[in-house]
Coordinates of C-alpha atoms in Angstrom, one line a residue:
M24 CA -15.8 -13.2 -1.1
L25 CA -13.8 -10.0 -1.7
V26 CA -11.7 -8.5 1.0
R27 CA -9.5 -5.4 1.4
L28 CA -6.4 -5.6 3.6
L29 CA -4.1 -2.7 4.5
Y30 CA -0.7 -3.2 6.1
A31 CA 2.4 -1.2 6.9
S32 CA 6.0 -2.3 7.0
R33 CA 9.6 -0.9 7.0
S34 CA 12.2 -1.9 4.5
A35 CA 15.0 -4.0 6.0
Q36 CA 17.5 -2.3 3.6
A37 CA 17.9 1.2 2.1
L38 CA 15.3 1.7 -0.7
T39 CA 16.5 2.6 -4.2
P40 CA 14.3 3.3 -7.2
E41 CA 15.4 -0.1 -8.6
I42 CA 14.1 -1.9 -5.5
I43 CA 10.8 -0.2 -5.8
E44 CA 10.5 -1.0 -9.5
D45 CA 11.4 -4.7 -8.8
I46 CA 8.6 -4.9 -6.2
L47 CA 6.1 -3.3 -8.5
A48 CA 7.1 -5.4 -11.6
S49 CA 6.8 -8.6 -9.6
S50 CA 3.4 -7.5 -8.2
R51 CA 2.1 -6.4 -11.6
K52 CA 3.2 -9.7 -13.1
S53 CA 1.7 -12.1 -10.5
N54 CA -1.4 -10.2 -9.3
P55 CA -3.6 -10.5 -12.4
A56 CA -3.5 -14.4 -12.3
L57 CA -4.2 -14.2 -8.5
G58 CA -7.1 -11.7 -9.0
V59 CA -5.4 -9.2 -6.7
T60 CA -5.5 -5.5 -7.1
G61 CA -4.1 -2.8 -4.9
L62 CA -1.8 0.1 -4.2
L63 CA 1.7 0.6 -2.8
C64 CA 2.6 3.8 -1.0
H65 CA 6.2 4.5 0.0
S66 CA 8.1 7.2 1.6
G67 CA 11.6 6.9 3.1
D68 CA 11.8 3.3 4.4
I69 CA 8.1 2.9 5.1
F70 CA 5.6 1.0 2.9
M71 CA 1.9 1.1 3.2
Q72 CA 0.1 -1.4 0.9
V73 CA -3.6 -2.2 0.3
L74 CA -4.5 -5.6 -1.3
E75 CA -7.9 -6.5 -2.6
G76 CA -9.1 -9.9 -3.8
G77 CA -10.4 -13.2 -2.6
R78 CA -10.1 -13.8 1.1
D79 CA -7.9 -16.9 0.9
T80 CA -5.7 -15.4 -1.8
V81 CA -5.2 -12.0 0.0
S82 CA -4.6 -13.8 3.4
A83 CA -2.0 -16.1 1.8
L84 CA -0.3 -13.1 0.1
Y85 CA -0.2 -11.2 3.4
N86 CA 1.3 -14.1 5.2
K87 CA 4.0 -14.4 2.5
I88 CA 4.7 -10.7 2.7
S89 CA 4.8 -10.6 6.5
S90 CA 7.4 -13.5 6.6
D91 CA 9.6 -11.9 3.9
K92 CA 12.9 -10.9 5.5
R93 CA 13.0 -7.8 3.3
H94 CA 10.3 -6.3 5.6
T95 CA 10.4 -5.5 9.3
D96 CA 7.7 -4.1 11.6
V97 CA 4.8 -5.6 9.5
V98 CA 1.5 -4.4 11.0
L99 CA -2.0 -5.2 9.9
L100 CA -3.8 -1.8 9.8
H101 CA -7.2 -2.7 8.3
F102 CA -9.1 -5.7 7.1
E103 CA -12.7 -5.8 5.8
E104 CA -15.0 -7.8 3.6
V105 CA -16.1 -5.6 0.7
T106 CA -18.8 -5.8 -2.0
E107 CA -16.6 -4.1 -4.6
R108 CA -13.0 -3.1 -5.2
R109 CA -11.8 0.5 -4.8
F110 CA -8.5 -0.3 -6.5
A111 CA -9.8 -2.4 -9.4
G112 CA -7.9 -0.3 -12.0
W113 CA -4.5 -1.2 -10.7
T114 CA -2.7 -4.6 -10.6
M115 CA -0.5 -2.6 -8.3
G116 CA -0.7 1.2 -8.4
Q117 CA 2.0 3.3 -6.9
V118 CA 2.3 6.5 -4.9
N119 CA 5.7 7.9 -4.1
L120 CA 4.6 10.2 -1.3
S121 CA 7.7 12.4 -1.6
R122 CA 6.1 13.7 -4.8
V123 CA 2.7 14.4 -3.2
N124 CA 1.7 17.8 -1.8
P125 CA 2.6 17.6 1.9
S126 CA -0.7 19.3 2.9
I127 CA -2.5 16.1 1.9
L128 CA -0.4 14.1 4.5
L129 CA -0.7 16.8 7.1
K130 CA -4.5 16.6 6.8
Y131 CA -4.3 13.0 8.2
S132 CA -1.5 13.2 10.7
E133 CA 0.5 15.4 13.1
R134 CA 3.3 15.9 10.6
P135 CA 3.4 15.9 6.8
V136 CA 5.1 12.5 6.6
L137 CA 3.8 9.0 6.0
N138 CA 3.6 7.2 9.4
P139 CA 0.9 4.6 9.4
Y140 CA 2.2 3.4 12.8
A141 CA 1.0 6.6 14.4
V142 CA -2.6 6.8 13.0
S143 CA -5.5 4.4 12.8
G144 CA -6.2 2.1 9.9
A145 CA -9.3 4.1 9.1
V146 CA -7.2 7.3 8.8
S147 CA -4.7 5.5 6.5
M148 CA -7.7 4.3 4.3
A149 CA -9.0 7.9 4.2
L150 CA -5.6 9.0 3.0
L151 CA -5.7 6.5 0.2
E152 CA -9.2 7.6 -0.7
E153 CA -7.9 11.2 -1.0
L154 CA -5.0 10.0 -3.2
I155 CA -7.5 8.4 -5.5
A156 CA -9.6 11.5 -5.6
T157 CA -6.6 13.7 -6.4
A158 CA -5.3 11.4 -9.1
C159 CA -2.0 10.7 -7.4
I160 CA -2.1 7.0 -8.1
A161 CA -0.6 5.7 -11.3
S162 CA 1.0 2.7 -12.8
R163 CA 4.2 4.7 -12.6
T164 CA 5.4 7.3 -10.1
C165 CA 2.8 10.1 -9.6

């Protein structure tokens, strides 16, 4: 059974491009064998990540992420059973929201910044859908 899980977290340390690349490289290396696809959005110290795959695998991966000391304020935003993947093309896609037109963010929140803690999980998923539609998701920085 396929599921989609969306969560938000804050980095416990200052983010650098090297830290982001390490996270993405690790995901891109391990996710294919796990059957996991998804997307990582980041802006400032905030991460928002969607994971898709088998229920047991995605749940175990989320539990591992939520107990990782490199994250704080881990919050489950959305979880659903799905019939097909929306992020099948990415072992782990990336969106650096500092490079996205602020009007896209403003469409979904009070201010043109990523703050998944201030909006519903449905709103966060709608933002991701728009990022797909506007081709802002890539294997590398958009």
